[in-house]
Tab-separated table of N, CA and C in Angstrom:
chain	number	residue	atom	x	y	z
I	1	MET	N	-18.692	37.994	-59.731
I	1	MET	CA	-18.112	36.697	-59.473
I	1	MET	C	-17.431	36.235	-60.761
I	2	SER	N	-16.251	35.660	-60.624
I	2	SER	CA	-15.530	35.208	-61.809
I	2	SER	C	-16.204	33.975	-62.403
I	3	THR	N	-15.990	33.781	-63.699
I	3	THR	CA	-16.578	32.641	-64.395
I	3	THR	C	-16.068	31.329	-63.828
I	4	ALA	N	-14.777	31.260	-63.479
I	4	ALA	CA	-14.192	30.026	-62.944
I	4	ALA	C	-14.877	29.609	-61.651
I	5	LEU	N	-15.143	30.558	-60.781
I	5	LEU	CA	-15.810	30.230	-59.528
I	5	LEU	C	-17.260	29.838	-59.758
I	6	ALA	N	-17.927	30.498	-60.683
I	6	ALA	CA	-19.327	30.187	-60.967
I	6	ALA	C	-19.485	28.792	-61.552
I	7	GLU	N	-18.479	28.299	-62.267
I	7	GLU	CA	-18.568	26.992	-62.912
I	7	GLU	C	-18.248	25.838	-61.975
I	8	GLN	N	-17.653	26.113	-60.823
I	8	GLN	CA	-17.335	25.047	-59.891
I	8	GLN	C	-18.608	24.546	-59.225
I	9	PRO	N	-18.745	23.249	-59.081
I	9	PRO	CA	-19.933	22.727	-58.407
I	9	PRO	C	-19.917	23.096	-56.925
I	10	ARG	N	-21.104	23.244	-56.381
I	10	ARG	CA	-21.203	23.508	-54.948
I	10	ARG	C	-20.689	22.299	-54.187
I	11	LYS	N	-20.355	22.519	-52.941
I	11	LYS	CA	-19.793	21.455	-52.118
I	11	LYS	C	-20.687	20.212	-52.146
I	12	SER	N	-21.981	20.385	-52.026
I	12	SER	CA	-22.891	19.244	-51.997
I	12	SER	C	-23.018	18.571	-53.364
I	13	GLU	N	-22.621	19.266	-54.426
I	13	GLU	CA	-22.733	18.705	-55.772
I	13	GLU	C	-21.435	18.059	-56.245
I	14	ARG	N	-20.361	18.258	-55.516
I	14	ARG	CA	-19.063	17.745	-55.936
I	14	ARG	C	-19.034	16.228	-55.895
I	15	GLN	N	-18.244	15.675	-56.774
I	15	GLN	CA	-18.024	14.235	-56.778
I	15	GLN	C	-17.189	13.875	-55.557
I	16	PRO	N	-17.411	12.703	-54.969
I	16	PRO	CA	-16.601	12.315	-53.821
I	16	PRO	C	-15.128	12.207	-54.228
I	17	GLN	N	-14.284	12.658	-53.341
I	17	GLN	CA	-12.851	12.601	-53.611
I	17	GLN	C	-12.398	11.149	-53.522
I	18	THR	N	-11.688	10.671	-54.546
I	18	THR	CA	-11.248	9.283	-54.551
I	18	THR	C	-9.853	9.125	-54.007
I	19	SER	N	-9.067	10.192	-53.970
I	19	SER	CA	-7.724	10.114	-53.434
I	19	SER	C	-7.395	11.394	-52.691
I	20	TYR	N	-6.742	11.226	-51.582
I	20	TYR	CA	-6.292	12.371	-50.796
I	20	TYR	C	-4.809	12.613	-51.067
I	21	SER	N	-4.295	11.970	-52.068
I	21	SER	CA	-2.878	12.003	-52.399
I	21	SER	C	-2.704	12.428	-53.844
I	22	ASP	N	-1.519	12.887	-54.167
I	22	ASP	CA	-1.217	13.251	-55.550
I	22	ASP	C	-0.444	12.144	-56.258
I	23	LEU	N	-0.486	10.946	-55.733
I	23	LEU	CA	0.313	9.842	-56.284
I	23	LEU	C	-0.239	9.291	-57.593
I	24	GLY	N	-1.483	9.477	-57.854
I	24	GLY	CA	-2.090	8.942	-59.072
I	24	GLY	C	-2.783	7.615	-58.814
I	25	GLU	N	-3.726	7.305	-59.696
I	25	GLU	CA	-4.547	6.096	-59.521
I	25	GLU	C	-3.751	4.808	-59.493
I	26	ALA	N	-2.786	4.681	-60.405
I	26	ALA	CA	-1.997	3.443	-60.466
I	26	ALA	C	-1.223	3.227	-59.168
I	27	ALA	N	-0.632	4.281	-58.646
I	27	ALA	CA	0.127	4.182	-57.397
I	27	ALA	C	-0.793	3.840	-56.234
I	28	VAL	N	-1.915	4.536	-56.142
I	28	VAL	CA	-2.862	4.292	-55.051
I	28	VAL	C	-3.353	2.852	-55.104
I	29	SER	N	-3.668	2.376	-56.280
I	29	SER	CA	-4.152	1.010	-56.434
I	29	SER	C	-3.094	-0.018	-56.027
I	30	ALA	N	-1.877	0.142	-56.522
I	30	ALA	CA	-0.802	-0.811	-56.228
I	30	ALA	C	-0.433	-0.800	-54.753
I	31	ILE	N	-0.266	0.376	-54.193
I	31	ILE	CA	0.157	0.487	-52.794
I	31	ILE	C	-0.965	0.026	-51.871
I	32	SER	N	-2.191	0.408	-52.158
I	32	SER	CA	-3.322	-0.012	-51.321
I	32	SER	C	-3.478	-1.525	-51.321
I	33	ALA	N	-3.316	-2.144	-52.476
I	33	ALA	CA	-3.436	-3.604	-52.560
I	33	ALA	C	-2.388	-4.283	-51.678
I	34	GLU	N	-1.167	-3.786	-51.734
I	34	GLU	CA	-0.112	-4.390	-50.915
I	34	GLU	C	-0.317	-4.092	-49.433
I	35	LEU	N	-0.770	-2.892	-49.116
I	35	LEU	CA	-1.037	-2.563	-47.717
I	35	LEU	C	-2.165	-3.425	-47.161
I	36	ASN	N	-3.170	-3.728	-47.973
I	36	ASN	CA	-4.247	-4.603	-47.512
I	36	ASN	C	-3.735	-6.008	-47.217
I	37	GLN	N	-2.788	-6.484	-48.014
I	37	GLN	CA	-2.179	-7.782	-47.713
I	37	GLN	C	-1.397	-7.704	-46.397
I	38	LEU	N	-0.662	-6.610	-46.204
I	38	LEU	CA	0.067	-6.437	-44.948
I	38	LEU	C	-0.900	-6.351	-43.764
I	39	LEU	N	-2.011	-5.674	-43.959
I	39	LEU	CA	-3.015	-5.571	-42.904
I	39	LEU	C	-3.562	-6.953	-42.547
I	40	ALA	N	-3.872	-7.740	-43.546
I	40	ALA	CA	-4.364	-9.100	-43.306
I	40	ALA	C	-3.306	-9.937	-42.593
I	41	ASP	N	-2.055	-9.807	-43.021
I	41	ASP	CA	-0.971	-10.546	-42.373
I	41	ASP	C	-0.786	-10.098	-40.926
I	42	ALA	N	-0.906	-8.803	-40.682
I	42	ALA	CA	-0.774	-8.298	-39.311
I	42	ALA	C	-1.891	-8.854	-38.426
I	43	PHE	N	-3.115	-8.884	-38.936
I	43	PHE	CA	-4.211	-9.469	-38.157
I	43	PHE	C	-3.968	-10.959	-37.908
I	44	ALA	N	-3.512	-11.675	-38.925
I	44	ALA	CA	-3.230	-13.108	-38.764
I	44	ALA	C	-2.132	-13.329	-37.720
I	45	LEU	N	-1.076	-12.523	-37.774
I	45	LEU	CA	0.007	-12.651	-36.803
I	45	LEU	C	-0.468	-12.264	-35.409
I	46	TYR	N	-1.293	-11.260	-35.319
I	46	TYR	CA	-1.837	-10.849	-34.019
I	46	TYR	C	-2.629	-11.996	-33.382
I	47	VAL	N	-3.547	-12.581	-34.141
I	47	VAL	CA	-4.380	-13.660	-33.597
I	47	VAL	C	-3.515	-14.858	-33.223
I	48	LYS	N	-2.549	-15.195	-34.064
I	48	LYS	CA	-1.679	-16.333	-33.748
I	48	LYS	C	-0.855	-16.047	-32.494
I	49	THR	N	-0.336	-14.847	-32.377
I	49	THR	CA	0.464	-14.494	-31.203
I	49	THR	C	-0.382	-14.547	-29.939
I	50	LYS	N	-1.615	-14.041	-30.006
I	50	LYS	CA	-2.509	-14.108	-28.846
I	50	LYS	C	-2.881	-15.564	-28.541
I	51	ASN	N	-3.134	-16.357	-29.574
I	51	ASN	CA	-3.435	-17.768	-29.388
I	51	ASN	C	-2.307	-18.445	-28.620
I	52	PHE	N	-1.074	-18.222	-29.061
I	52	PHE	CA	0.064	-18.839	-28.397
I	52	PHE	C	0.260	-18.254	-26.994
I	53	HIS	N	-0.011	-16.992	-26.819
I	53	HIS	CA	0.045	-16.343	-25.507
I	53	HIS	C	-0.942	-17.035	-24.549
I	54	TRP	N	-2.157	-17.272	-25.022
I	54	TRP	CA	-3.179	-17.897	-24.184
I	54	TRP	C	-2.868	-19.353	-23.860
I	55	HIS	N	-2.212	-20.043	-24.781
I	55	HIS	CA	-2.001	-21.484	-24.635
I	55	HIS	C	-0.571	-21.863	-24.262
I	56	MET	N	0.230	-20.892	-23.892
I	56	MET	CA	1.611	-21.158	-23.493
I	56	MET	C	1.631	-21.998	-22.216
I	57	THR	N	2.551	-22.943	-22.176
I	57	THR	CA	2.746	-23.774	-20.984
I	57	THR	C	4.246	-23.976	-20.801
I	58	GLY	N	4.590	-24.553	-19.680
I	58	GLY	CA	5.977	-24.952	-19.487
I	58	GLY	C	6.729	-24.130	-18.460
I	59	ARG	N	7.987	-24.467	-18.351
I	59	ARG	CA	8.870	-23.914	-17.326
I	59	ARG	C	9.005	-22.392	-17.410
I	60	HIS	N	9.002	-21.854	-18.614
I	60	HIS	CA	9.175	-20.418	-18.809
I	60	HIS	C	7.855	-19.723	-19.141
I	61	PHE	N	6.773	-20.311	-18.659
I	61	PHE	CA	5.443	-19.809	-18.972
I	61	PHE	C	5.325	-18.292	-18.794
I	62	ARG	N	5.684	-17.808	-17.632
I	62	ARG	CA	5.463	-16.393	-17.332
I	62	ARG	C	6.227	-15.496	-18.307
I	63	ASP	N	7.484	-15.779	-18.522
I	63	ASP	CA	8.300	-14.959	-19.425
I	63	ASP	C	7.746	-14.977	-20.848
I	64	TYR	N	7.420	-16.155	-21.356
I	64	TYR	CA	6.919	-16.264	-22.737
I	64	TYR	C	5.527	-15.662	-22.855
I	65	HIS	N	4.700	-15.901	-21.850
I	65	HIS	CA	3.344	-15.366	-21.833
I	65	HIS	C	3.375	-13.828	-21.919
I	66	LEU	N	4.221	-13.222	-21.108
I	66	LEU	CA	4.329	-11.761	-21.107
I	66	LEU	C	4.958	-11.244	-22.398
I	67	LEU	N	5.969	-11.931	-22.895
I	67	LEU	CA	6.615	-11.523	-24.148
I	67	LEU	C	5.613	-11.545	-25.303
I	68	LEU	N	4.837	-12.613	-25.400
I	68	LEU	CA	3.882	-12.721	-26.505
I	68	LEU	C	2.760	-11.706	-26.374
I	69	ASP	N	2.400	-11.352	-25.160
I	69	ASP	CA	1.397	-10.301	-24.972
I	69	ASP	C	1.945	-8.967	-25.481
I	70	GLU	N	3.192	-8.686	-25.166
I	70	GLU	CA	3.842	-7.464	-25.652
I	70	GLU	C	3.921	-7.459	-27.174
I	71	HIS	N	4.309	-8.597	-27.751
I	71	HIS	CA	4.404	-8.702	-29.207
I	71	HIS	C	3.040	-8.508	-29.856
I	72	ALA	N	2.022	-9.129	-29.294
I	72	ALA	CA	0.672	-9.011	-29.859
I	72	ALA	C	0.195	-7.562	-29.823
I	73	ASP	N	0.436	-6.874	-28.724
I	73	ASP	CA	0.045	-5.463	-28.620
I	73	ASP	C	0.726	-4.630	-29.701
I	74	GLN	N	1.993	-4.904	-29.937
I	74	GLN	CA	2.749	-4.152	-30.942
I	74	GLN	C	2.212	-4.430	-32.353
I	75	VAL	N	1.923	-5.678	-32.648
I	75	VAL	CA	1.388	-6.030	-33.965
I	75	VAL	C	0.004	-5.411	-34.152
I	76	PHE	N	-0.839	-5.504	-33.129
I	76	PHE	CA	-2.178	-4.936	-33.235
I	76	PHE	C	-2.125	-3.423	-33.451
I	77	ALA	N	-1.189	-2.758	-32.798
I	77	ALA	CA	-1.066	-1.302	-32.927
I	77	ALA	C	-0.790	-0.890	-34.372
I	78	MET	N	-0.085	-1.714	-35.120
I	78	MET	CA	0.226	-1.319	-36.502
I	78	MET	C	-0.989	-1.484	-37.424
I	79	THR	N	-1.994	-2.259	-37.023
I	79	THR	CA	-3.135	-2.488	-37.919
I	79	THR	C	-3.886	-1.199	-38.237
I	80	ASP	N	-4.101	-0.370	-37.237
I	80	ASP	CA	-4.830	0.875	-37.468
I	80	ASP	C	-4.025	1.807	-38.370
I	81	ASP	N	-2.725	1.861	-38.152
I	81	ASP	CA	-1.868	2.710	-38.992
I	81	ASP	C	-1.886	2.249	-40.452
I	82	ILE	N	-1.863	0.939	-40.655
I	82	ILE	CA	-1.891	0.410	-42.023
I	82	ILE	C	-3.217	0.765	-42.695
I	83	ALA	N	-4.315	0.483	-41.999
I	83	ALA	CA	-5.639	0.747	-42.577
I	83	ALA	C	-5.842	2.235	-42.847
I	84	GLU	N	-5.425	3.071	-41.908
I	84	GLU	CA	-5.594	4.509	-42.111
I	84	GLU	C	-4.715	5.024	-43.253
I	85	ARG	N	-3.565	4.407	-43.467
I	85	ARG	CA	-2.723	4.830	-44.592
I	85	ARG	C	-3.425	4.496	-45.911
I	86	VAL	N	-4.053	3.341	-45.988
I	86	VAL	CA	-4.815	2.984	-47.195
I	86	VAL	C	-5.884	4.036	-47.456
I	87	ARG	N	-6.595	4.433	-46.416
I	87	ARG	CA	-7.668	5.426	-46.562
I	87	ARG	C	-7.106	6.791	-46.939
I	88	LYS	N	-5.973	7.177	-46.358
I	88	LYS	CA	-5.368	8.467	-46.708
I	88	LYS	C	-4.979	8.513	-48.179
I	89	LEU	N	-4.590	7.375	-48.707
I	89	LEU	CA	-4.240	7.311	-50.126
I	89	LEU	C	-5.482	7.373	-51.011
I	90	GLY	N	-6.642	7.068	-50.426
I	90	GLY	CA	-7.885	7.050	-51.193
I	90	GLY	C	-8.342	5.648	-51.522
I	91	GLY	N	-7.669	4.654	-50.944
I	91	GLY	CA	-8.038	3.260	-51.187
I	91	GLY	C	-9.095	2.782	-50.220
I	92	THR	N	-9.545	1.584	-50.441
I	92	THR	CA	-10.506	0.916	-49.569
I	92	THR	C	-9.766	-0.184	-48.845
I	93	THR	N	-10.062	-0.344	-47.586
I	93	THR	CA	-9.356	-1.353	-46.808
I	93	THR	C	-10.263	-2.545	-46.505
I	94	LEU	N	-9.738	-3.486	-45.755
I	94	LEU	CA	-10.449	-4.725	-45.458
I	94	LEU	C	-11.717	-4.451	-44.659
I	95	HIS	N	-12.721	-5.314	-44.851
I	95	HIS	CA	-14.022	-5.107	-44.224
I	95	HIS	C	-14.410	-6.166	-43.204
I	96	SER	N	-13.792	-7.356	-43.264
I	96	SER	CA	-14.304	-8.450	-42.439
I	96	SER	C	-13.239	-9.524	-42.233
I	97	ILE	N	-13.568	-10.481	-41.393
I	97	ILE	CA	-12.688	-11.625	-41.159
I	97	ILE	C	-12.481	-12.408	-42.454
I	98	SER	N	-13.541	-12.588	-43.222
I	98	SER	CA	-13.390	-13.322	-44.482
I	98	SER	C	-12.514	-12.545	-45.464
I	99	ASP	N	-12.606	-11.231	-45.436
I	99	ASP	CA	-11.743	-10.393	-46.271
I	99	ASP	C	-10.281	-10.561	-45.841
I	100	ILE	N	-10.055	-10.598	-44.543
I	100	ILE	CA	-8.703	-10.833	-44.033
I	100	ILE	C	-8.184	-12.173	-44.535
I	101	SER	N	-9.006	-13.214	-44.417
I	101	SER	CA	-8.545	-14.553	-44.814
I	101	SER	C	-8.241	-14.641	-46.315
I	102	ARG	N	-8.931	-13.848	-47.116
I	102	ARG	CA	-8.650	-13.847	-48.560
I	102	ARG	C	-7.332	-13.153	-48.891
I	103	HIS	N	-6.889	-12.243	-48.042
I	103	HIS	CA	-5.682	-11.455	-48.328
I	103	HIS	C	-4.431	-11.918	-47.585
I	104	GLN	N	-4.609	-12.669	-46.492
I	104	GLN	CA	-3.458	-13.025	-45.674
I	104	GLN	C	-2.560	-14.042	-46.373
I	105	ARG	N	-1.266	-13.890	-46.121
I	105	ARG	CA	-0.272	-14.831	-46.631
I	105	ARG	C	0.322	-15.665	-45.514
I	106	LEU	N	0.336	-15.139	-44.297
I	106	LEU	CA	0.813	-15.910	-43.156
I	106	LEU	C	-0.236	-16.959	-42.808
I	107	LYS	N	0.215	-18.133	-42.487
I	107	LYS	CA	-0.686	-19.254	-42.231
I	107	LYS	C	-1.182	-19.264	-40.788
I	108	ASP	N	-2.435	-19.652	-40.614
I	108	ASP	CA	-3.006	-19.828	-39.289
I	108	ASP	C	-2.471	-21.114	-38.668
I	109	ASN	N	-2.602	-21.215	-37.354
I	109	ASN	CA	-2.278	-22.449	-36.654
I	109	ASN	C	-3.491	-22.817	-35.812
I	110	ASN	N	-4.159	-23.896	-36.197
I	110	ASN	CA	-5.369	-24.341	-35.503
I	110	ASN	C	-5.144	-25.599	-34.676
I	111	GLN	N	-3.893	-25.956	-34.441
I	111	GLN	CA	-3.597	-27.159	-33.661
I	111	GLN	C	-4.026	-26.953	-32.210
I	112	HIS	N	-4.491	-28.040	-31.599
I	112	HIS	CA	-4.924	-27.973	-30.202
I	112	HIS	C	-3.757	-27.852	-29.248
I	113	SER	N	-2.685	-28.517	-29.562
I	113	SER	CA	-1.544	-28.526	-28.662
I	113	SER	C	-0.267	-28.249	-29.447
I	114	VAL	N	0.454	-27.218	-29.029
I	114	VAL	CA	1.705	-26.838	-29.672
I	114	VAL	C	2.715	-26.601	-28.561
I	115	SER	N	3.892	-27.173	-28.700
I	115	SER	CA	4.922	-26.976	-27.676
I	115	SER	C	5.382	-25.521	-27.679
I	116	ALA	N	5.924	-25.089	-26.554
I	116	ALA	CA	6.433	-23.724	-26.445
I	116	ALA	C	7.484	-23.463	-27.517
I	117	LYS	N	8.371	-24.399	-27.713
I	117	LYS	CA	9.425	-24.231	-28.715
I	117	LYS	C	8.821	-24.076	-30.111
I	118	ASP	N	7.850	-24.914	-30.454
I	118	ASP	CA	7.218	-24.825	-31.772
I	118	ASP	C	6.464	-23.511	-31.949
I	119	MET	N	5.826	-23.046	-30.880
I	119	MET	CA	5.137	-21.756	-30.949
I	119	MET	C	6.120	-20.639	-31.280
I	120	LEU	N	7.208	-20.594	-30.531
I	120	LEU	CA	8.184	-19.524	-30.706
I	120	LEU	C	8.877	-19.611	-32.068
I	121	GLU	N	9.170	-20.814	-32.519
I	121	GLU	CA	9.783	-20.980	-33.843
I	121	GLU	C	8.837	-20.534	-34.951
I	122	GLU	N	7.565	-20.857	-34.799
I	122	GLU	CA	6.579	-20.449	-35.805
I	122	GLU	C	6.424	-18.928	-35.838
I	123	LEU	N	6.382	-18.306	-34.674
I	123	LEU	CA	6.297	-16.850	-34.628
I	123	LEU	C	7.563	-16.201	-35.170
I	124	LEU	N	8.698	-16.813	-34.932
I	124	LEU	CA	9.954	-16.334	-35.500
I	124	LEU	C	9.879	-16.358	-37.024
I	125	ASP	N	9.458	-17.477	-37.583
I	125	ASP	CA	9.328	-17.593	-39.041
I	125	ASP	C	8.323	-16.581	-39.596
I	126	ASP	N	7.201	-16.420	-38.919
I	126	ASP	CA	6.180	-15.478	-39.390
I	126	ASP	C	6.697	-14.038	-39.367
I	127	ASN	N	7.410	-13.674	-38.329
I	127	ASN	CA	7.960	-12.317	-38.260
I	127	ASN	C	9.017	-12.097	-39.338
I	128	GLN	N	9.829	-13.108	-39.615
I	128	GLN	CA	10.806	-12.982	-40.700
I	128	GLN	C	10.103	-12.818	-42.040
I	129	GLN	N	9.036	-13.591	-42.241
I	129	GLN	CA	8.271	-13.474	-43.482
I	129	GLN	C	7.608	-12.104	-43.587
I	130	LEU	N	7.074	-11.619	-42.486
I	130	LEU	CA	6.440	-10.303	-42.486
I	130	LEU	C	7.454	-9.223	-42.858
I	131	THR	N	8.674	-9.340	-42.377
I	131	THR	CA	9.717	-8.381	-42.747
I	131	THR	C	9.942	-8.390	-44.248
I	132	ARG	N	9.963	-9.569	-44.842
I	132	ARG	CA	10.129	-9.659	-46.305
I	132	ARG	C	8.951	-9.005	-47.023
I	133	PHE	N	7.746	-9.198	-46.524
I	133	PHE	CA	6.570	-8.555	-47.118
I	133	PHE	C	6.670	-7.034	-47.015
I	134	PHE	N	7.107	-6.553	-45.855
I	134	PHE	CA	7.287	-5.106	-45.687
I	134	PHE	C	8.307	-4.559	-46.689
I	135	ARG	N	9.410	-5.253	-46.842
I	135	ARG	CA	10.450	-4.789	-47.772
I	135	ARG	C	9.918	-4.739	-49.215
I	136	SER	N	9.137	-5.723	-49.588
I	136	SER	CA	8.555	-5.748	-50.934
I	136	SER	C	7.617	-4.555	-51.140
I	137	THR	N	6.787	-4.280	-50.149
I	137	THR	CA	5.880	-3.140	-50.252
I	137	THR	C	6.660	-1.833	-50.261
I	138	HIS	N	7.742	-1.777	-49.515
I	138	HIS	CA	8.604	-0.584	-49.513
I	138	HIS	C	9.130	-0.329	-50.925
I	139	GLU	N	9.504	-1.391	-51.634
I	139	GLU	CA	9.974	-1.235	-53.020
I	139	GLU	C	8.878	-0.651	-53.907
I	140	THR	N	7.642	-1.090	-53.704
I	140	THR	CA	6.518	-0.541	-54.465
I	140	THR	C	6.340	0.936	-54.139
I	141	CYS	N	6.461	1.285	-52.874
I	141	CYS	CA	6.350	2.701	-52.473
I	141	CYS	C	7.458	3.528	-53.116
I	142	ASP	N	8.666	2.993	-53.123
I	142	ASP	CA	9.788	3.700	-53.755
I	142	ASP	C	9.518	3.916	-55.244
I	143	LYS	N	8.991	2.898	-55.886
I	143	LYS	CA	8.688	2.982	-57.322
I	143	LYS	C	7.715	4.118	-57.622
I	144	HIS	N	6.775	4.340	-56.706
I	144	HIS	CA	5.737	5.362	-56.902
I	144	HIS	C	6.009	6.648	-56.122
I	145	ASN	N	7.182	6.745	-55.529
I	145	ASN	CA	7.596	7.936	-54.778
I	145	ASN	C	6.656	8.239	-53.607
I	146	ASP	N	6.184	7.198	-52.937
I	146	ASP	CA	5.329	7.356	-51.763
I	146	ASP	C	6.211	7.293	-50.516
I	147	VAL	N	6.789	8.431	-50.183
I	147	VAL	CA	7.729	8.474	-49.065
I	147	VAL	C	7.028	8.327	-47.718
I	148	ALA	N	5.796	8.761	-47.603
I	148	ALA	CA	5.075	8.673	-46.328
I	148	ALA	C	4.828	7.211	-45.941
I	149	THR	N	4.322	6.416	-46.889
I	149	THR	CA	4.092	5.005	-46.592
I	149	THR	C	5.421	4.297	-46.361
I	150	ALA	N	6.424	4.604	-47.171
I	150	ALA	CA	7.747	3.989	-47.002
I	150	ALA	C	8.297	4.271	-45.609
I	151	SER	N	8.100	5.481	-45.130
I	151	SER	CA	8.583	5.853	-43.800
I	151	SER	C	7.902	5.031	-42.707
I	152	LEU	N	6.597	4.852	-42.817
I	152	LEU	CA	5.879	4.020	-41.851
I	152	LEU	C	6.394	2.584	-41.896
I	153	ILE	N	6.599	2.081	-43.095
I	153	ILE	CA	7.065	0.703	-43.259
I	153	ILE	C	8.432	0.514	-42.615
I	154	GLU	N	9.277	1.509	-42.711
I	154	GLU	CA	10.607	1.406	-42.095
I	154	GLU	C	10.496	1.217	-40.581
I	155	VAL	N	9.555	1.901	-39.953
I	155	VAL	CA	9.335	1.735	-38.512
I	155	VAL	C	8.824	0.330	-38.231
I	156	TRP	N	7.885	-0.157	-39.050
I	156	TRP	CA	7.332	-1.498	-38.842
I	156	TRP	C	8.393	-2.567	-39.064
I	157	ILE	N	9.281	-2.351	-40.010
I	157	ILE	CA	10.383	-3.305	-40.214
I	157	ILE	C	11.247	-3.359	-38.956
I	158	ASP	N	11.573	-2.198	-38.403
I	158	ASP	CA	12.396	-2.159	-37.197
I	158	ASP	C	11.707	-2.894	-36.046
I	159	GLN	N	10.425	-2.672	-35.861
I	159	GLN	CA	9.681	-3.363	-34.799
I	159	GLN	C	9.664	-4.871	-35.030
I	160	THR	N	9.440	-5.261	-36.272
I	160	THR	CA	9.367	-6.684	-36.607
I	160	THR	C	10.725	-7.351	-36.447
I	161	GLU	N	11.781	-6.655	-36.831
I	161	GLU	CA	13.125	-7.207	-36.641
I	161	GLU	C	13.457	-7.335	-35.152
I	162	ARG	N	12.954	-6.446	-34.332
I	162	ARG	CA	13.175	-6.564	-32.888
I	162	ARG	C	12.472	-7.807	-32.348
I	163	ARG	N	11.223	-8.023	-32.769
I	163	ARG	CA	10.524	-9.243	-32.344
I	163	ARG	C	11.279	-10.473	-32.821
I	164	THR	N	11.762	-10.437	-34.054
I	164	THR	CA	12.535	-11.555	-34.608
I	164	THR	C	13.791	-11.798	-33.779
I	165	TRP	N	14.480	-10.750	-33.421
I	165	TRP	CA	15.698	-10.854	-32.614
I	165	TRP	C	15.395	-11.542	-31.275
I	166	PHE	N	14.358	-11.068	-30.576
I	166	PHE	CA	14.025	-11.653	-29.284
I	166	PHE	C	13.672	-13.133	-29.437
I	167	LEU	N	12.836	-13.448	-30.408
I	167	LEU	CA	12.441	-14.839	-30.617
I	167	LEU	C	13.636	-15.705	-31.006
I	168	SER	N	14.522	-15.176	-31.829
I	168	SER	CA	15.715	-15.921	-32.255
I	168	SER	C	16.592	-16.275	-31.066
I	169	GLU	N	16.794	-15.315	-30.183
I	169	GLU	CA	17.643	-15.558	-29.013
I	169	GLU	C	17.026	-16.606	-28.093
I	170	ILE	N	15.726	-16.592	-27.945
I	170	ILE	CA	15.060	-17.573	-27.091
I	170	ILE	C	15.124	-18.951	-27.733
I	171	VAL	N	14.762	-19.048	-29.003
I	171	VAL	CA	14.711	-20.343	-29.695
I	171	VAL	C	16.097	-20.979	-29.754
I	172	ARG	N	17.109	-20.151	-29.924
I	172	ARG	CA	18.481	-20.663	-30.019
I	172	ARG	C	18.877	-21.445	-28.768
I	173	GLU	N	18.342	-21.054	-27.631
I	173	GLU	CA	18.699	-21.684	-26.357
I	173	GLU	C	17.786	-22.841	-25.963
I	174	LEU	N	16.717	-23.053	-26.694
I	174	LEU	CA	15.782	-24.138	-26.337
I	174	LEU	C	16.319	-25.477	-26.847
I	175	PRO	N	16.045	-26.534	-26.053
I	175	PRO	CA	16.515	-27.875	-26.483
I	175	PRO	C	15.756	-28.394	-27.686
């Protein structure tokens, strides 16, 4: 047996792997931190979208109710991808609702009664803000040559811009 092989620790003796990527500690730390903020924002937007979906009223109830359900499903779907990307990089992701609240930048809406127009305008603003957050994180990925995360973010930007487009067209026509 070669000396190099004899000196390697057995599988059970090895130190836990801290990164599954070759990006380096600084990159993993910076990108994971920003992805955790995006994850918190996605959860906040998901809950707000579902809240507005549940409490929608008015003449266009059915259309808005179904649209917001579709939007919420799309936002929720990205949460697992974001969290798993953090883990693939070797980072730690959010653990709880309180952890989400510490990292989120999008504001909650706890009002009892919100008009349909105000709901849609608020979701429009939140989606526009989320796009800006995605672009900022994309810049961090570019800085660290993390093309895999950047690629995922590009898809999320496209999805978010589509939601923004739909909401913009609806809000534009509301009195």
